[in-house]
PDB file of C-alpha atoms in Angstrom:
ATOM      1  CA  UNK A   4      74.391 217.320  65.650  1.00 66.00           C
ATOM      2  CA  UNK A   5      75.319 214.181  63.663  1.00 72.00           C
ATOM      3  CA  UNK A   6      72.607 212.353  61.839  1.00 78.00           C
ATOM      4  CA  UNK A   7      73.154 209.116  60.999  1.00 87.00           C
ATOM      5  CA  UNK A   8      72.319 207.741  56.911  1.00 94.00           C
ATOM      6  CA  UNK A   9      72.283 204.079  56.019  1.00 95.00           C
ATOM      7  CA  UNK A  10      73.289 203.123  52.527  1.00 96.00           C
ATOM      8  CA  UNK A  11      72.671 199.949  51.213  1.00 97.00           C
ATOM      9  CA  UNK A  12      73.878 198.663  47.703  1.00 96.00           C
ATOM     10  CA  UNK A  13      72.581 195.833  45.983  1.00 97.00           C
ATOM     11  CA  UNK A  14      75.084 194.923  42.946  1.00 95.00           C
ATOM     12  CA  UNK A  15      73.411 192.075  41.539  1.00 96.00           C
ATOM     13  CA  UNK A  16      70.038 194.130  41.472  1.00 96.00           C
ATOM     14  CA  UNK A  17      71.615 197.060  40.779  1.00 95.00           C
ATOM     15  CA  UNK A  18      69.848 198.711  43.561  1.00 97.00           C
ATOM     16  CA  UNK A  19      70.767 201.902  45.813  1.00 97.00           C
ATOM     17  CA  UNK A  20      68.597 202.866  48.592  1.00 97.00           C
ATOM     18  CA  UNK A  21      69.867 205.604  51.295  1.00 96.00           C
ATOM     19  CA  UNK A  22      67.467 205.926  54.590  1.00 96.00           C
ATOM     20  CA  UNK A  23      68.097 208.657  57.016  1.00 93.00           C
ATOM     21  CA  UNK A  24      65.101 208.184  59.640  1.00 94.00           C
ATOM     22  CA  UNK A  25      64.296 204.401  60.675  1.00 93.00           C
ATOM     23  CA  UNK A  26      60.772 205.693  60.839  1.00 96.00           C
ATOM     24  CA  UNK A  27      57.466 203.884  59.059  1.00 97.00           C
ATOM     25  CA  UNK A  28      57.198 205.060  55.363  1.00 97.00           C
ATOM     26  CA  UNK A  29      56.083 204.884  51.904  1.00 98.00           C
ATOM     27  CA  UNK A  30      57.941 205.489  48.646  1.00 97.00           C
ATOM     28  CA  UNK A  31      56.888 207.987  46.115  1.00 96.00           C
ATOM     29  CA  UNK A  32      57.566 208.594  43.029  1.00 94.00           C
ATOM     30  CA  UNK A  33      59.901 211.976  41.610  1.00 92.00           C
ATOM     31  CA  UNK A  34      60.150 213.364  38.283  1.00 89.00           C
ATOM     32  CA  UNK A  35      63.301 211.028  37.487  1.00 88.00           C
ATOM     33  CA  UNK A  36      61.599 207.283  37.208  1.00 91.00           C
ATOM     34  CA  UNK A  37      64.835 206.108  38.296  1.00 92.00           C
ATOM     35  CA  UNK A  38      64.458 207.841  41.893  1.00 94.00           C
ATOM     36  CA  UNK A  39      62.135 207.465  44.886  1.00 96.00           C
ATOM     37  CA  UNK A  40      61.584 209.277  48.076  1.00 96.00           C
ATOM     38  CA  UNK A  41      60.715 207.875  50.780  1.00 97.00           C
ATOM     39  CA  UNK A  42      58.511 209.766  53.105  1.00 96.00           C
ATOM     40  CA  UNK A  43      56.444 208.739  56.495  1.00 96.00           C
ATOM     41  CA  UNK A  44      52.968 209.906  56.722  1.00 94.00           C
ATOM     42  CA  UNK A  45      53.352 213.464  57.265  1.00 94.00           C
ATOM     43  CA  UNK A  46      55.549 213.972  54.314  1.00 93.00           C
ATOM     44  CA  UNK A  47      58.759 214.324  55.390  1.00 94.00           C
ATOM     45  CA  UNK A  48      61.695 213.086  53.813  1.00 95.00           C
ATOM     46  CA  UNK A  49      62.730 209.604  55.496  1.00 96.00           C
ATOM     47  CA  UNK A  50      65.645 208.665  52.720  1.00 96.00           C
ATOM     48  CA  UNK A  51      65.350 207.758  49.118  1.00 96.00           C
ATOM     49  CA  UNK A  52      65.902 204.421  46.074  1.00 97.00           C
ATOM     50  CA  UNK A  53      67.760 204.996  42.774  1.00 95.00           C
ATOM     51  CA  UNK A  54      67.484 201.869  40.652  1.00 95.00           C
ATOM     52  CA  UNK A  55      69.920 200.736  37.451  1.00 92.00           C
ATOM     53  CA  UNK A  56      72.959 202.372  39.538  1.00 90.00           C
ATOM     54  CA  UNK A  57      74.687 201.716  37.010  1.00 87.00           C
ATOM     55  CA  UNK A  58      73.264 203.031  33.860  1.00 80.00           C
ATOM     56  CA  UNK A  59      74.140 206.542  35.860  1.00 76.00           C
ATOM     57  CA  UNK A  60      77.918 206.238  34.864  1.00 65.00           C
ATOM     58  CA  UNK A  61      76.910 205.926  31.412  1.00 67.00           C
ATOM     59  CA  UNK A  62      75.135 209.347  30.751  1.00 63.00           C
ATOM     60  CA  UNK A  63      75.008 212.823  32.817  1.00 71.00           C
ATOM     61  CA  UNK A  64      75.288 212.880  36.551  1.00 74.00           C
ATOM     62  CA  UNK A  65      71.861 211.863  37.988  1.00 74.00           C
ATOM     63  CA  UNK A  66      69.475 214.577  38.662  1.00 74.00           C
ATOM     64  CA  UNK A  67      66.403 214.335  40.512  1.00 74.00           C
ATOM     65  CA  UNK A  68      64.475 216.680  42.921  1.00 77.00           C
ATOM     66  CA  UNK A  69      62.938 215.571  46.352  1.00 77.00           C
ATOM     67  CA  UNK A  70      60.241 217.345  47.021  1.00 69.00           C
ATOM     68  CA  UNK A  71      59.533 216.366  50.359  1.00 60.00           C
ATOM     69  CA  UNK A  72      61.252 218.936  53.321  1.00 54.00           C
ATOM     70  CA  UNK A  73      63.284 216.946  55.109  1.00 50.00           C
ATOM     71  CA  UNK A  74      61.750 217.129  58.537  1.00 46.00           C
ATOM     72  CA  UNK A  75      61.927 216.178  62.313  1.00 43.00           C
ATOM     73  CA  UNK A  76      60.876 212.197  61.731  1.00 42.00           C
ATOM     74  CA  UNK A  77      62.013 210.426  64.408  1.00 39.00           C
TER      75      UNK A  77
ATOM     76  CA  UNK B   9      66.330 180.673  49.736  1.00 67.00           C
ATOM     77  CA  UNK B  10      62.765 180.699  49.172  1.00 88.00           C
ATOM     78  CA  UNK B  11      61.548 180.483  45.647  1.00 95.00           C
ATOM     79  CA  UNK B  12      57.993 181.918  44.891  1.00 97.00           C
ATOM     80  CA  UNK B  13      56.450 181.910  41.694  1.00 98.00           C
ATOM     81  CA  UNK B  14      54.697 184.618  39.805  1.00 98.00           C
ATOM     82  CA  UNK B  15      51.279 185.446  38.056  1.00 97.00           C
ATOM     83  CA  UNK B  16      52.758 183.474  34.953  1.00 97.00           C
ATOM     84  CA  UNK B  17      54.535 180.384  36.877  1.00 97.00           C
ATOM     85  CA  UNK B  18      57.277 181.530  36.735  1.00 98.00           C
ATOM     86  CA  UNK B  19      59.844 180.718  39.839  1.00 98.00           C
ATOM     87  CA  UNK B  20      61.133 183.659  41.241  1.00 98.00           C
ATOM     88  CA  UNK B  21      64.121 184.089  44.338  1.00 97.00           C
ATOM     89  CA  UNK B  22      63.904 185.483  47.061  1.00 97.00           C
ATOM     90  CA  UNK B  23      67.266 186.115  48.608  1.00 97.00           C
ATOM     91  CA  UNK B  24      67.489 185.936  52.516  1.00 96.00           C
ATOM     92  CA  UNK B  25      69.533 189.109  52.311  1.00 96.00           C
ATOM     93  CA  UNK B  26      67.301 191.026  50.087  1.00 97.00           C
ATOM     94  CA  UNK B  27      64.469 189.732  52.203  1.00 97.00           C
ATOM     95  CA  UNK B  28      65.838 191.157  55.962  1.00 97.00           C
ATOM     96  CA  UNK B  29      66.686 194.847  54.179  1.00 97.00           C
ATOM     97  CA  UNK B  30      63.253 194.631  53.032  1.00 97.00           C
ATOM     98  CA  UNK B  31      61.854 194.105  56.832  1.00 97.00           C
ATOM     99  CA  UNK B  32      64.089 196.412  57.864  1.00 96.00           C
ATOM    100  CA  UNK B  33      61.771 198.590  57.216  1.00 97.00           C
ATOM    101  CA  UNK B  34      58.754 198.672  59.728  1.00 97.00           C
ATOM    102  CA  UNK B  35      55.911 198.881  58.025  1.00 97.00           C
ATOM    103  CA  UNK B  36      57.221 196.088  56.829  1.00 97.00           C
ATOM    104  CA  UNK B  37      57.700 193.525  59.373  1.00 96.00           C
ATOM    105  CA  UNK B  38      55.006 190.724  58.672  1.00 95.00           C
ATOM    106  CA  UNK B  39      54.441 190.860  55.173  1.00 96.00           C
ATOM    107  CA  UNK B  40      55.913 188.499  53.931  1.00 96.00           C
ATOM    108  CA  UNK B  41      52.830 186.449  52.759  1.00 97.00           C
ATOM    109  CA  UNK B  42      51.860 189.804  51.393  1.00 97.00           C
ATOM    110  CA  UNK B  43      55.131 189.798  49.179  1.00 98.00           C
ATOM    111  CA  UNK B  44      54.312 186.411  48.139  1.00 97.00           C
ATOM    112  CA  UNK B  45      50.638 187.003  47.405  1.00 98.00           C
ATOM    113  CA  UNK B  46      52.015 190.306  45.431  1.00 98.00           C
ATOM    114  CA  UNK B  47      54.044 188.223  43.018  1.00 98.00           C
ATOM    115  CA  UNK B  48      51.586 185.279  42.585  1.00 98.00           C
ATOM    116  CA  UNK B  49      48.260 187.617  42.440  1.00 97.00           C
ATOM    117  CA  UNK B  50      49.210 191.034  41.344  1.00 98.00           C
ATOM    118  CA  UNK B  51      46.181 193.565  40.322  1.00 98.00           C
ATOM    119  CA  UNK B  52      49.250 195.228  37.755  1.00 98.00           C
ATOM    120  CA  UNK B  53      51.890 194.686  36.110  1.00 98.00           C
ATOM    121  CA  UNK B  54      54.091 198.042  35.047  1.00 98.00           C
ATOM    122  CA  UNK B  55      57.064 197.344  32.461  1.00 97.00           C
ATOM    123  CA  UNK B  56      59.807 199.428  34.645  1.00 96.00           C
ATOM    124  CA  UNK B  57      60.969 202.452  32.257  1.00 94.00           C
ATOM    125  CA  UNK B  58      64.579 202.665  34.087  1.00 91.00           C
ATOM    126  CA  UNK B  59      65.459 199.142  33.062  1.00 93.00           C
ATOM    127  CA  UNK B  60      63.500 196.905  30.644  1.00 93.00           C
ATOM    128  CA  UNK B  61      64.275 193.759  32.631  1.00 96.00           C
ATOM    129  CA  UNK B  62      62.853 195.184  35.359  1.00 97.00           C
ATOM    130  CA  UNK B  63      58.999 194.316  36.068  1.00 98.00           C
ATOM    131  CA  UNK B  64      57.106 196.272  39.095  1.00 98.00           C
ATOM    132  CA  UNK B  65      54.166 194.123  40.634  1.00 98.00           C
ATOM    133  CA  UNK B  66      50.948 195.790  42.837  1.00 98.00           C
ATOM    134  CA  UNK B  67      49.125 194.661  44.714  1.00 98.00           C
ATOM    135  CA  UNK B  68      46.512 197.020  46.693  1.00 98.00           C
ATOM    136  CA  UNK B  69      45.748 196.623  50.690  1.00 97.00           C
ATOM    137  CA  UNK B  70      44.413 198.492  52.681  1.00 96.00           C
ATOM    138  CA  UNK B  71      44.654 199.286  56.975  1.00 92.00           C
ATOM    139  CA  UNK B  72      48.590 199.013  56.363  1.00 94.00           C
ATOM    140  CA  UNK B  73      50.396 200.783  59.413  1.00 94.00           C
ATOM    141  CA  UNK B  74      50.656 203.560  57.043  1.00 95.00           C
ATOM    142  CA  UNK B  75      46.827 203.549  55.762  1.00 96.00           C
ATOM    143  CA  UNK B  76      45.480 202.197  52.137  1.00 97.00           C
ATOM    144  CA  UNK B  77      48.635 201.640  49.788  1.00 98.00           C
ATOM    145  CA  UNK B  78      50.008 199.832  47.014  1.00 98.00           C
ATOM    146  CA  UNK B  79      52.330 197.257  48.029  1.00 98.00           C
ATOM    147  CA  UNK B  80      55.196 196.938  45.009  1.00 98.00           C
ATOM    148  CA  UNK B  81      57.622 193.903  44.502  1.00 98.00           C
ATOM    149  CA  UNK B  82      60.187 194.536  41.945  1.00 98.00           C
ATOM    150  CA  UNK B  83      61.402 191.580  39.835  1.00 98.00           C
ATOM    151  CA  UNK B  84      64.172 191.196  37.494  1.00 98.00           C
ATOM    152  CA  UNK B  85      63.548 188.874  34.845  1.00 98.00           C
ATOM    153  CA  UNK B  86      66.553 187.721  33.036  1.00 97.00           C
ATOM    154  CA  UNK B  87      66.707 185.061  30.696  1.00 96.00           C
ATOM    155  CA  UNK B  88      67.960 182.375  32.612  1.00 95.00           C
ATOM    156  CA  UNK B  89      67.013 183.766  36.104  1.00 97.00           C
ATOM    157  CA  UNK B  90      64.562 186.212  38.300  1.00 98.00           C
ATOM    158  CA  UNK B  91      64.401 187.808  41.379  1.00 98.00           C
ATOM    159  CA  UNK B  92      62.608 190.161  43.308  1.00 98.00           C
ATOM    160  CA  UNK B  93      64.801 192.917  43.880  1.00 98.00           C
ATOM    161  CA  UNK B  94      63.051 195.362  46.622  1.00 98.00           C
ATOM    162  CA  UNK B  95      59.441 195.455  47.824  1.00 98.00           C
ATOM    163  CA  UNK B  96      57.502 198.458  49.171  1.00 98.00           C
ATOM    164  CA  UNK B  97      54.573 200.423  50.132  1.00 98.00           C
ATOM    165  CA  UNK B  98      53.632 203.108  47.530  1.00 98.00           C
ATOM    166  CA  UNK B  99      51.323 205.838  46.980  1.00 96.00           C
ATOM    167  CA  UNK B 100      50.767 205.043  43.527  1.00 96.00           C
ATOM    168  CA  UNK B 101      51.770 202.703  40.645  1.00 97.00           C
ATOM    169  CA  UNK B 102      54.798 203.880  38.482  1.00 95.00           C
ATOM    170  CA  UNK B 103      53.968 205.529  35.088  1.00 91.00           C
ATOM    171  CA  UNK B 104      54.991 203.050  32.456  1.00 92.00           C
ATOM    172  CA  UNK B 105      53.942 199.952  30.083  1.00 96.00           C
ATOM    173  CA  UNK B 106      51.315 197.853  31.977  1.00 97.00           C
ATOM    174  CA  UNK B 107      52.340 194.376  31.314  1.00 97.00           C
ATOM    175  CA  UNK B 108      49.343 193.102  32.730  1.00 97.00           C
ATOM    176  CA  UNK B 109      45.862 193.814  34.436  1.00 96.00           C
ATOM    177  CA  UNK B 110      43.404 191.872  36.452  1.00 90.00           C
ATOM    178  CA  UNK B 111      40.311 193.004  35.807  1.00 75.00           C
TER     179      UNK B 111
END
């Protein structure tokens, strides 16, 4: 079954955030301070933020680990 | 456009664009004086260690629709210009240089 993603790209802010579940959630932080997850209450994975996009073309590819199971959010 | 001002004076924009994606989001929807209040009256300041012009303001509240959690407005500062860039419930504040504290 298709799931839908929503990307949105901020190029003045240099922001990235991808959201796969429209569902109520917090951000939390991953290993790469560069990189969020977002998650809803239960822990599962609702999308995630990458900020300085473009500092990533500069060095290695980015590299981060989201520890959250992506789940059945609604 | 609205312009806010920070903890130091400073004005800060708020784009209308920037403002809806935040919204977007539903836990979310309503707090915008919370954003505002964030910016003007933050508890701390964290120096942002992805990008140095980058400052990440908290603000603590609690009975959110998603329980107690920091609420975080990010702000570029640039020399001639700032903005808030995203704003969002977190769990925590980011690791990093805190820029400021209120006691």
């Amino acid at each position: 079954m298709a799931e839908r993603v929503k990307v949105w790209f901020d190029p003045e802010a240099d922001f990235l955030e991808v959201t796969f579940s429209e569902a109520p959630g917090y951000m939390r932080e991953t290993e790469n301070d560069a990189v969020m997850e977002r998650v809803d209450l239960d822990g599962n994975l609702l999308g995630f933020s990458i900020l300085a996009v473009s500092q990533l073309a500069k060095s290695k590819p980015l590299m981060a680990e989201l520890l959250s199971g992506k789940g059945n959010a609604a | 456009m609205p312009i806010l001002l920070d903890y130091q004076n400073r004005e800060v924009r708020l784009t209308e664009e920037r403002l809806a994606h935040i919204l977007d989001h539903p836990e979310m929807v309503g707090m915008e004086a919370q954003i505002a209040d964030t910016l003007r009256q933050p508890k701390l300041v964290r120096q942002s260690r992805s990008d140095e012009n980058i400052a990440l303001l908290y603000q603590f509240y609690t009975q959110t629709v998603i329980g107690d959690k920091w609420l975080c407005v990010v702000v570029k500062y640039l020399p001639d210009d700032a903005f808030v860039v995203t704003a969002y419930f977190t769990d925590k504040p980011k690791k990093g240089e805190t820029l400021w504290q209120n006691e």
